[in-house]
């Protein structure tokens, strides 16, 4: 969707030229948008101080009749039989949105056995829990889970589906969206709801986090989104909450040609997952080489729940594993303390760690953007500074 | 073996910088490049070609200038390429894009393996690959770290937050790639010559016999309501810029003790 400029209204200020993420706008007295370059992001529409820019073909999507679906559903993701953090976070935010819109927050549980999980989901804020229990669901499988959820969607017609933006959630959600021919918004970081039309407003970062876009799905149901973990806070568990548990049996569940040969758990006593760590010692290209990451491990070991992570650059170099990558294409972390060592602070990296309580930056370049978001910092070589800092901390702790 | 690789041309987002003073994007000198994850997907395809022999076809959807990345793919070792380009596709969201791409794939033939990058770095949705798989009615494995072909089956290693999984599936299969086992190769001289001569067909909505209502803006269930630049909270940074390292470390250490970050 290209944008067009109303040349009468345009004052030629150039604000749109500066905001355009793809350089599609030039200034020739008045603003001119190159329709072939324009990606239709709409950044210029909001930036224009005089409201001179609007979408080319204002195809107004009709808002669906509300009877096409009600309630906000959260798809539960399990790890070792327990819901993962983002499931509780999504139930928290979905119950707020549902209350605002006068609907219910429902959790969908697909599992080999339900156990006491439905009660936990209710305690976390779900009004209803749809349970599909079958031994076939012991491990996540795209085909089986898609079929099960689509059958449930057809039977109960939800207004919206919220899925955690985890590896499996982002595998599952587009498959469901394509089957139901509906809109899906990826990796959202903010949510709201238009109470009158019951349209969810999904906000997500795009262009490496350089812009945020609020996306709507007016016409098709269910509205769908994956939501980034650690963005919303789970509600405190309330064991006194009462909810309805609805058991659902799938008919003629598909079989999958994909076979799980082996599953090796990543979590072990020695390696803390970065998303669970309280202190993260993160290294970037400025660390120089893989051997220099040892000093980060040494620093992390000085803290309880401390671990090592890194930027995209060092994952690409193979200095650390992909599961330890912080940023837009890696993980979002919210530790108490984030040491950014030799990390310049590209916006893609910041997208994954600005939720940290405190950032401590060490970088040779005094102008590195990481210092803009750091509470404390040293301009200098992390490989020189860290060993000295570690020695001082050790001496202090021993005293 | 017939392999198809989906490739997207994207702005080099790592070069896009944000200027906090003017709250605008600095995009001077930002060029369009092959999506880095797609480059890894292409490398996986070429490794498979080297190992078991395969014809590698690349498909892109975008502006006419996207032929650049397809030529680059041929220079790296792909055998064939096609571009879907049509003004009617402008404004496609992931669903509309996946419909056009799956029509393009059907048009090009039957494929044993379809590879996509895990996600494109401009949109970061990771949705088009699985949506294509659904439209084609074939299974998918997303976020592959390793792909092999053993006893007539693709063996894929992927990971989620808690485990590393090894999966097997016979053709046809769609795999999205996080990382190839080795860095993507450079173009050879011979490849560059082939790319220069290559004639890349451009497929239109009419040629793909697509209903215009299912693609582009009319076929996109999602709409951008607004977009805006993210707010970064202003904080009181205490940055030590001190030439003597020992003094600098002392200063930081004292601040960390004061802030009770370092405790006994």
PDB file of C-alpha atoms in Angstrom, chain A residues 1 17-23 35-37 40-43 46 56-57 59 61 77 79 140 142-143 166-168 170-171 174-175 177-179 181-186 201 203-218 220 257-267 273 275 303 312 315-316 322-323 328-329 331 337 339 347-348 354 358 360 366 371-379 384-385 388-389 392-393 396-397 399, chain B residues 11 13-14 16-18 20 23-25 27 36-37 40 63 65 87 90-95 98-99 118-119 121-128 130-131 133-135 137-142 145 153 155 158-170 173 178-179 183 217-233 235-242 245-246 248-250 252-257 259 261-264:
ATOM      1  CA  UNK A   1       0.000   0.000   0.000  1.00  0.00           C
ATOM      2  CA  UNK A  17      11.700  12.384   4.400  1.00  0.00           C
ATOM      3  CA  UNK A  18      13.588  11.877   7.651  1.00  0.00           C
ATOM      4  CA  UNK A  19      11.207   9.312   9.123  1.00  0.00           C
ATOM      5  CA  UNK A  20      10.830   7.098   6.038  1.00  0.00           C
ATOM      6  CA  UNK A  21      12.635   3.834   6.856  1.00  0.00           C
ATOM      7  CA  UNK A  22      13.218   2.927   3.211  1.00  0.00           C
ATOM      8  CA  UNK A  23      14.095   6.313   1.746  1.00  0.00           C
ATOM      9  CA  UNK A  35       5.427   4.314  -5.031  1.00  0.00           C
ATOM     10  CA  UNK A  36       7.812   1.520  -6.060  1.00  0.00           C
ATOM     11  CA  UNK A  37       9.988   2.027  -2.968  1.00  0.00           C
ATOM     12  CA  UNK A  40       3.324   1.236   3.140  1.00  0.00           C
ATOM     13  CA  UNK A  41       4.486   1.271   6.749  1.00  0.00           C
ATOM     14  CA  UNK A  42       2.638   4.500   7.450  1.00  0.00           C
ATOM     15  CA  UNK A  43       5.467   6.088   9.459  1.00  0.00           C
ATOM     16  CA  UNK A  46       1.931   9.984  11.673  1.00  0.00           C
ATOM     17  CA  UNK A  56      -3.190   5.405  -1.635  1.00  0.00           C
ATOM     18  CA  UNK A  57      -6.160   3.131  -1.854  1.00  0.00           C
ATOM     19  CA  UNK A  59      -9.619   0.184   1.099  1.00  0.00           C
ATOM     20  CA  UNK A  61     -11.799  -3.120   5.651  1.00  0.00           C
ATOM     21  CA  UNK A  77       2.829 -24.037  26.047  1.00  0.00           C
ATOM     22  CA  UNK A  79       7.682 -27.634  29.347  1.00  0.00           C
ATOM     23  CA  UNK A 140       4.897 -30.630  20.393  1.00  0.00           C
ATOM     24  CA  UNK A 142       3.089 -28.840  14.233  1.00  0.00           C
ATOM     25  CA  UNK A 143       0.555 -30.982  12.364  1.00  0.00           C
ATOM     26  CA  UNK A 166       8.577 -18.867  21.459  1.00  0.00           C
ATOM     27  CA  UNK A 167      10.224 -21.170  18.921  1.00  0.00           C
ATOM     28  CA  UNK A 168       7.254 -23.545  19.005  1.00  0.00           C
ATOM     29  CA  UNK A 170       6.068 -19.107  16.128  1.00  0.00           C
ATOM     30  CA  UNK A 171       6.063 -22.491  14.385  1.00  0.00           C
ATOM     31  CA  UNK A 174       1.382 -19.140  11.158  1.00  0.00           C
ATOM     32  CA  UNK A 175       0.240 -22.666  10.362  1.00  0.00           C
ATOM     33  CA  UNK A 177      -3.392 -18.549  10.563  1.00  0.00           C
ATOM     34  CA  UNK A 178      -2.858 -19.901   7.045  1.00  0.00           C
ATOM     35  CA  UNK A 179      -5.387 -22.703   7.599  1.00  0.00           C
ATOM     36  CA  UNK A 181      -6.968 -17.677   6.279  1.00  0.00           C
ATOM     37  CA  UNK A 182      -6.692 -15.049   8.973  1.00  0.00           C
ATOM     38  CA  UNK A 183      -4.298 -12.292  10.009  1.00  0.00           C
ATOM     39  CA  UNK A 184      -1.392 -12.935  12.335  1.00  0.00           C
ATOM     40  CA  UNK A 185       0.822 -10.355  13.960  1.00  0.00           C
ATOM     41  CA  UNK A 186       4.289 -11.590  14.959  1.00  0.00           C
ATOM     42  CA  UNK A 201      -4.543  -3.711  18.603  1.00  0.00           C
ATOM     43  CA  UNK A 203       1.896  -3.537  18.439  1.00  0.00           C
ATOM     44  CA  UNK A 204       5.180  -4.979  17.237  1.00  0.00           C
ATOM     45  CA  UNK A 205       8.670  -3.840  16.315  1.00  0.00           C
ATOM     46  CA  UNK A 206       9.695  -3.872  12.661  1.00  0.00           C
ATOM     47  CA  UNK A 207      12.819  -3.001  10.714  1.00  0.00           C
ATOM     48  CA  UNK A 208      15.053  -4.349  13.425  1.00  0.00           C
ATOM     49  CA  UNK A 209      13.129  -2.484  16.102  1.00  0.00           C
ATOM     50  CA  UNK A 210      13.593   0.873  14.406  1.00  0.00           C
ATOM     51  CA  UNK A 211       9.860   1.365  14.161  1.00  0.00           C
ATOM     52  CA  UNK A 212       6.860   0.052  16.026  1.00  0.00           C
ATOM     53  CA  UNK A 213       3.677  -0.701  14.139  1.00  0.00           C
ATOM     54  CA  UNK A 214       0.183  -1.175  15.524  1.00  0.00           C
ATOM     55  CA  UNK A 215      -1.647  -3.773  13.462  1.00  0.00           C
ATOM     56  CA  UNK A 216      -5.326  -4.655  13.267  1.00  0.00           C
ATOM     57  CA  UNK A 217      -7.190  -7.614  11.849  1.00  0.00           C
ATOM     58  CA  UNK A 218     -10.659  -6.234  11.228  1.00  0.00           C
ATOM     59  CA  UNK A 220     -11.250 -12.234   9.630  1.00  0.00           C
ATOM     60  CA  UNK A 257       4.915 -37.323   8.619  1.00  0.00           C
ATOM     61  CA  UNK A 258       7.419 -35.564  10.890  1.00  0.00           C
ATOM     62  CA  UNK A 259       9.012 -37.924  13.364  1.00  0.00           C
ATOM     63  CA  UNK A 260      10.810 -36.806  16.514  1.00  0.00           C
ATOM     64  CA  UNK A 261      13.961 -38.943  16.681  1.00  0.00           C
ATOM     65  CA  UNK A 262      15.664 -37.389  19.651  1.00  0.00           C
ATOM     66  CA  UNK A 263      15.106 -34.672  22.215  1.00  0.00           C
ATOM     67  CA  UNK A 264      17.965 -33.414  24.303  1.00  0.00           C
ATOM     68  CA  UNK A 265      17.107 -31.037  27.128  1.00  0.00           C
ATOM     69  CA  UNK A 266      19.153 -27.830  27.133  1.00  0.00           C
ATOM     70  CA  UNK A 267      18.568 -26.987  30.761  1.00  0.00           C
ATOM     71  CA  UNK A 273      18.934 -20.055  30.505  1.00  0.00           C
ATOM     72  CA  UNK A 275      15.865 -15.538  29.962  1.00  0.00           C
ATOM     73  CA  UNK A 303      26.710 -13.501  41.009  1.00  0.00           C
ATOM     74  CA  UNK A 312      24.086 -11.395  17.112  1.00  0.00           C
ATOM     75  CA  UNK A 315      26.638 -15.817  17.615  1.00  0.00           C
ATOM     76  CA  UNK A 316      27.419 -15.417  13.907  1.00  0.00           C
ATOM     77  CA  UNK A 322      22.290 -19.296  19.269  1.00  0.00           C
ATOM     78  CA  UNK A 323      20.263 -19.971  22.420  1.00  0.00           C
ATOM     79  CA  UNK A 328      15.614  -8.739  17.912  1.00  0.00           C
ATOM     80  CA  UNK A 329      16.457 -12.043  16.235  1.00  0.00           C
ATOM     81  CA  UNK A 331      15.881 -13.531  22.947  1.00  0.00           C
ATOM     82  CA  UNK A 337      21.813  -6.428  35.925  1.00  0.00           C
ATOM     83  CA  UNK A 339      26.719  -6.133  31.724  1.00  0.00           C
ATOM     84  CA  UNK A 347      19.032  -1.073  17.914  1.00  0.00           C
ATOM     85  CA  UNK A 348      18.499  -4.789  17.201  1.00  0.00           C
ATOM     86  CA  UNK A 354      16.137  -2.546  27.393  1.00  0.00           C
ATOM     87  CA  UNK A 358      20.198  -1.867  35.193  1.00  0.00           C
ATOM     88  CA  UNK A 360      26.434  -1.523  32.913  1.00  0.00           C
ATOM     89  CA  UNK A 366      32.661   6.716  23.971  1.00  0.00           C
ATOM     90  CA  UNK A 371      26.043   4.262  26.823  1.00  0.00           C
ATOM     91  CA  UNK A 372      22.740   6.083  26.166  1.00  0.00           C
ATOM     92  CA  UNK A 373      20.844   3.376  28.013  1.00  0.00           C
ATOM     93  CA  UNK A 374      23.502   2.401  30.578  1.00  0.00           C
ATOM     94  CA  UNK A 375      23.275   3.569  34.191  1.00  0.00           C
ATOM     95  CA  UNK A 376      26.989   2.985  34.643  1.00  0.00           C
ATOM     96  CA  UNK A 377      29.720   2.633  32.122  1.00  0.00           C
ATOM     97  CA  UNK A 378      33.428   2.748  31.430  1.00  0.00           C
ATOM     98  CA  UNK A 379      34.957   3.862  28.191  1.00  0.00           C
ATOM     99  CA  UNK A 384      41.563  -4.983  30.223  1.00  0.00           C
ATOM    100  CA  UNK A 385      38.853  -3.693  32.539  1.00  0.00           C
ATOM    101  CA  UNK A 388      40.725  -5.928  37.095  1.00  0.00           C
ATOM    102  CA  UNK A 389      37.084  -5.533  38.088  1.00  0.00           C
ATOM    103  CA  UNK A 392      38.481  -6.308  42.963  1.00  0.00           C
ATOM    104  CA  UNK A 393      35.085  -7.982  43.405  1.00  0.00           C
ATOM    105  CA  UNK A 396      35.924  -7.526  48.356  1.00  0.00           C
ATOM    106  CA  UNK A 397      33.856 -10.688  48.745  1.00  0.00           C
ATOM    107  CA  UNK A 399      37.095  -9.710  53.041  1.00  0.00           C
TER     108      UNK A 399
ATOM    109  CA  UNK B  11      17.266  -3.194   3.494  1.00  0.00           C
ATOM    110  CA  UNK B  13      18.809  -3.118   8.707  1.00  0.00           C
ATOM    111  CA  UNK B  14      22.017  -3.359  10.696  1.00  0.00           C
ATOM    112  CA  UNK B  16      19.984   1.666   9.827  1.00  0.00           C
ATOM    113  CA  UNK B  17      20.813   3.815  12.843  1.00  0.00           C
ATOM    114  CA  UNK B  18      18.588   5.801  15.115  1.00  0.00           C
ATOM    115  CA  UNK B  20      18.185  10.086  19.448  1.00  0.00           C
ATOM    116  CA  UNK B  23      14.264  10.873  16.790  1.00  0.00           C
ATOM    117  CA  UNK B  24      14.639   9.806  13.187  1.00  0.00           C
ATOM    118  CA  UNK B  25      16.248   6.961  11.312  1.00  0.00           C
ATOM    119  CA  UNK B  27      19.624   5.498   6.587  1.00  0.00           C
ATOM    120  CA  UNK B  36      20.936 -12.993   5.872  1.00  0.00           C
ATOM    121  CA  UNK B  37      18.801 -15.972   6.978  1.00  0.00           C
ATOM    122  CA  UNK B  40      22.039 -19.465   5.114  1.00  0.00           C
ATOM    123  CA  UNK B  63      10.249  -5.108  -6.797  1.00  0.00           C
ATOM    124  CA  UNK B  65      15.310  -4.788  -8.463  1.00  0.00           C
ATOM    125  CA  UNK B  87       2.033  -3.879  -8.618  1.00  0.00           C
ATOM    126  CA  UNK B  90       1.981  -4.168  -3.133  1.00  0.00           C
ATOM    127  CA  UNK B  91       0.875  -4.039   0.472  1.00  0.00           C
ATOM    128  CA  UNK B  92       0.800  -7.822   0.917  1.00  0.00           C
ATOM    129  CA  UNK B  93       0.949  -8.966   4.519  1.00  0.00           C
ATOM    130  CA  UNK B  94       2.421 -12.368   5.400  1.00  0.00           C
ATOM    131  CA  UNK B  95      -0.733 -14.302   4.436  1.00  0.00           C
ATOM    132  CA  UNK B  98       2.541 -16.719   1.263  1.00  0.00           C
ATOM    133  CA  UNK B  99      -0.365 -17.181  -1.156  1.00  0.00           C
ATOM    134  CA  UNK B 118      13.974 -18.420   9.557  1.00  0.00           C
ATOM    135  CA  UNK B 119      12.724 -14.862   9.149  1.00  0.00           C
ATOM    136  CA  UNK B 121      15.314  -9.127   9.023  1.00  0.00           C
ATOM    137  CA  UNK B 122      13.076  -6.259   7.884  1.00  0.00           C
ATOM    138  CA  UNK B 123       9.758  -7.698   9.038  1.00  0.00           C
ATOM    139  CA  UNK B 124      11.053 -10.322  11.509  1.00  0.00           C
ATOM    140  CA  UNK B 125       7.764 -12.226  11.356  1.00  0.00           C
ATOM    141  CA  UNK B 126       9.005 -15.793  10.614  1.00  0.00           C
ATOM    142  CA  UNK B 127       5.492 -16.449   9.293  1.00  0.00           C
ATOM    143  CA  UNK B 128       5.757 -16.708   5.514  1.00  0.00           C
ATOM    144  CA  UNK B 130       5.036 -21.971   7.625  1.00  0.00           C
ATOM    145  CA  UNK B 131       2.178 -20.248   5.774  1.00  0.00           C
ATOM    146  CA  UNK B 133       3.863 -24.991   3.841  1.00  0.00           C
ATOM    147  CA  UNK B 134       0.195 -24.864   4.858  1.00  0.00           C
ATOM    148  CA  UNK B 135      -0.943 -23.628   1.442  1.00  0.00           C
ATOM    149  CA  UNK B 137      -0.196 -28.946   2.232  1.00  0.00           C
ATOM    150  CA  UNK B 138       3.293 -30.145   3.160  1.00  0.00           C
ATOM    151  CA  UNK B 139       4.932 -30.522   6.592  1.00  0.00           C
ATOM    152  CA  UNK B 140       7.333 -27.949   8.024  1.00  0.00           C
ATOM    153  CA  UNK B 141      10.256 -27.819  10.409  1.00  0.00           C
ATOM    154  CA  UNK B 142      11.240 -24.323  11.555  1.00  0.00           C
ATOM    155  CA  UNK B 145      20.408 -25.602  12.739  1.00  0.00           C
ATOM    156  CA  UNK B 153      14.618 -38.839   4.745  1.00  0.00           C
ATOM    157  CA  UNK B 155      17.008 -35.208   9.171  1.00  0.00           C
ATOM    158  CA  UNK B 158      16.169 -27.566  15.579  1.00  0.00           C
ATOM    159  CA  UNK B 159      15.898 -26.141  19.043  1.00  0.00           C
ATOM    160  CA  UNK B 160      13.301 -24.459  21.164  1.00  0.00           C
ATOM    161  CA  UNK B 161      13.804 -22.771  24.526  1.00  0.00           C
ATOM    162  CA  UNK B 162      14.186 -26.045  26.416  1.00  0.00           C
ATOM    163  CA  UNK B 163      15.547 -28.714  24.097  1.00  0.00           C
ATOM    164  CA  UNK B 164      17.417 -29.600  20.942  1.00  0.00           C
ATOM    165  CA  UNK B 165      15.342 -31.869  18.738  1.00  0.00           C
ATOM    166  CA  UNK B 166      16.323 -34.149  15.888  1.00  0.00           C
ATOM    167  CA  UNK B 167      13.485 -34.758  13.467  1.00  0.00           C
ATOM    168  CA  UNK B 168      13.057 -36.859  10.365  1.00  0.00           C
ATOM    169  CA  UNK B 169      10.655 -36.440   7.488  1.00  0.00           C
ATOM    170  CA  UNK B 170      10.449 -37.713   3.921  1.00  0.00           C
ATOM    171  CA  UNK B 173       9.165 -30.868   3.332  1.00  0.00           C
ATOM    172  CA  UNK B 178      18.404 -20.339  11.388  1.00  0.00           C
ATOM    173  CA  UNK B 179      21.959 -21.160  10.458  1.00  0.00           C
ATOM    174  CA  UNK B 183      29.300 -19.747   6.635  1.00  0.00           C
ATOM    175  CA  UNK B 217      -3.724  -5.189  -0.051  1.00  0.00           C
ATOM    176  CA  UNK B 218      -7.160  -6.756  -0.742  1.00  0.00           C
ATOM    177  CA  UNK B 219      -5.837 -10.206   0.250  1.00  0.00           C
ATOM    178  CA  UNK B 220      -4.185  -9.020   3.456  1.00  0.00           C
ATOM    179  CA  UNK B 221      -6.259  -9.559   6.591  1.00  0.00           C
ATOM    180  CA  UNK B 222      -3.939  -7.362   8.661  1.00  0.00           C
ATOM    181  CA  UNK B 223      -3.677  -3.619   8.308  1.00  0.00           C
ATOM    182  CA  UNK B 224      -1.169  -1.211   9.786  1.00  0.00           C
ATOM    183  CA  UNK B 225      -3.145   1.215  11.933  1.00  0.00           C
ATOM    184  CA  UNK B 226      -0.143   3.381  12.707  1.00  0.00           C
ATOM    185  CA  UNK B 227       3.589   3.177  13.019  1.00  0.00           C
ATOM    186  CA  UNK B 228       5.849   5.184  15.225  1.00  0.00           C
ATOM    187  CA  UNK B 229       9.382   5.317  16.545  1.00  0.00           C
ATOM    188  CA  UNK B 230       9.942   3.623  19.897  1.00  0.00           C
ATOM    189  CA  UNK B 231      10.473   5.742  22.993  1.00  0.00           C
ATOM    190  CA  UNK B 232      13.643   5.058  24.890  1.00  0.00           C
ATOM    191  CA  UNK B 233      13.455   6.352  28.435  1.00  0.00           C
ATOM    192  CA  UNK B 235      18.198   7.891  32.167  1.00  0.00           C
ATOM    193  CA  UNK B 236      20.976   9.470  34.159  1.00  0.00           C
ATOM    194  CA  UNK B 237      24.003   7.698  32.838  1.00  0.00           C
ATOM    195  CA  UNK B 238      27.203   7.805  34.830  1.00  0.00           C
ATOM    196  CA  UNK B 239      29.848   7.074  32.243  1.00  0.00           C
ATOM    197  CA  UNK B 240      33.486   6.980  33.302  1.00  0.00           C
ATOM    198  CA  UNK B 241      35.838   8.210  30.623  1.00  0.00           C
ATOM    199  CA  UNK B 242      39.191   7.948  32.387  1.00  0.00           C
ATOM    200  CA  UNK B 245      42.325   1.983  33.712  1.00  0.00           C
ATOM    201  CA  UNK B 246      42.936   1.303  37.402  1.00  0.00           C
ATOM    202  CA  UNK B 248      38.377   3.861  36.067  1.00  0.00           C
ATOM    203  CA  UNK B 249      37.895   0.364  37.500  1.00  0.00           C
ATOM    204  CA  UNK B 250      38.076   1.752  41.049  1.00  0.00           C
ATOM    205  CA  UNK B 252      33.092   1.739  38.672  1.00  0.00           C
ATOM    206  CA  UNK B 253      33.694  -0.708  41.500  1.00  0.00           C
ATOM    207  CA  UNK B 254      32.817   1.936  44.100  1.00  0.00           C
ATOM    208  CA  UNK B 255      29.646   2.849  42.242  1.00  0.00           C
ATOM    209  CA  UNK B 256      28.618  -0.804  42.050  1.00  0.00           C
ATOM    210  CA  UNK B 257      29.219  -1.271  45.764  1.00  0.00           C
ATOM    211  CA  UNK B 259      24.382   0.695  44.390  1.00  0.00           C
ATOM    212  CA  UNK B 261      25.156  -4.525  43.032  1.00  0.00           C
ATOM    213  CA  UNK B 262      28.255  -6.000  44.557  1.00  0.00           C
ATOM    214  CA  UNK B 263      27.690  -7.348  48.028  1.00  0.00           C
ATOM    215  CA  UNK B 264      29.740  -9.482  50.332  1.00  0.00           C
TER     216      UNK B 264
END
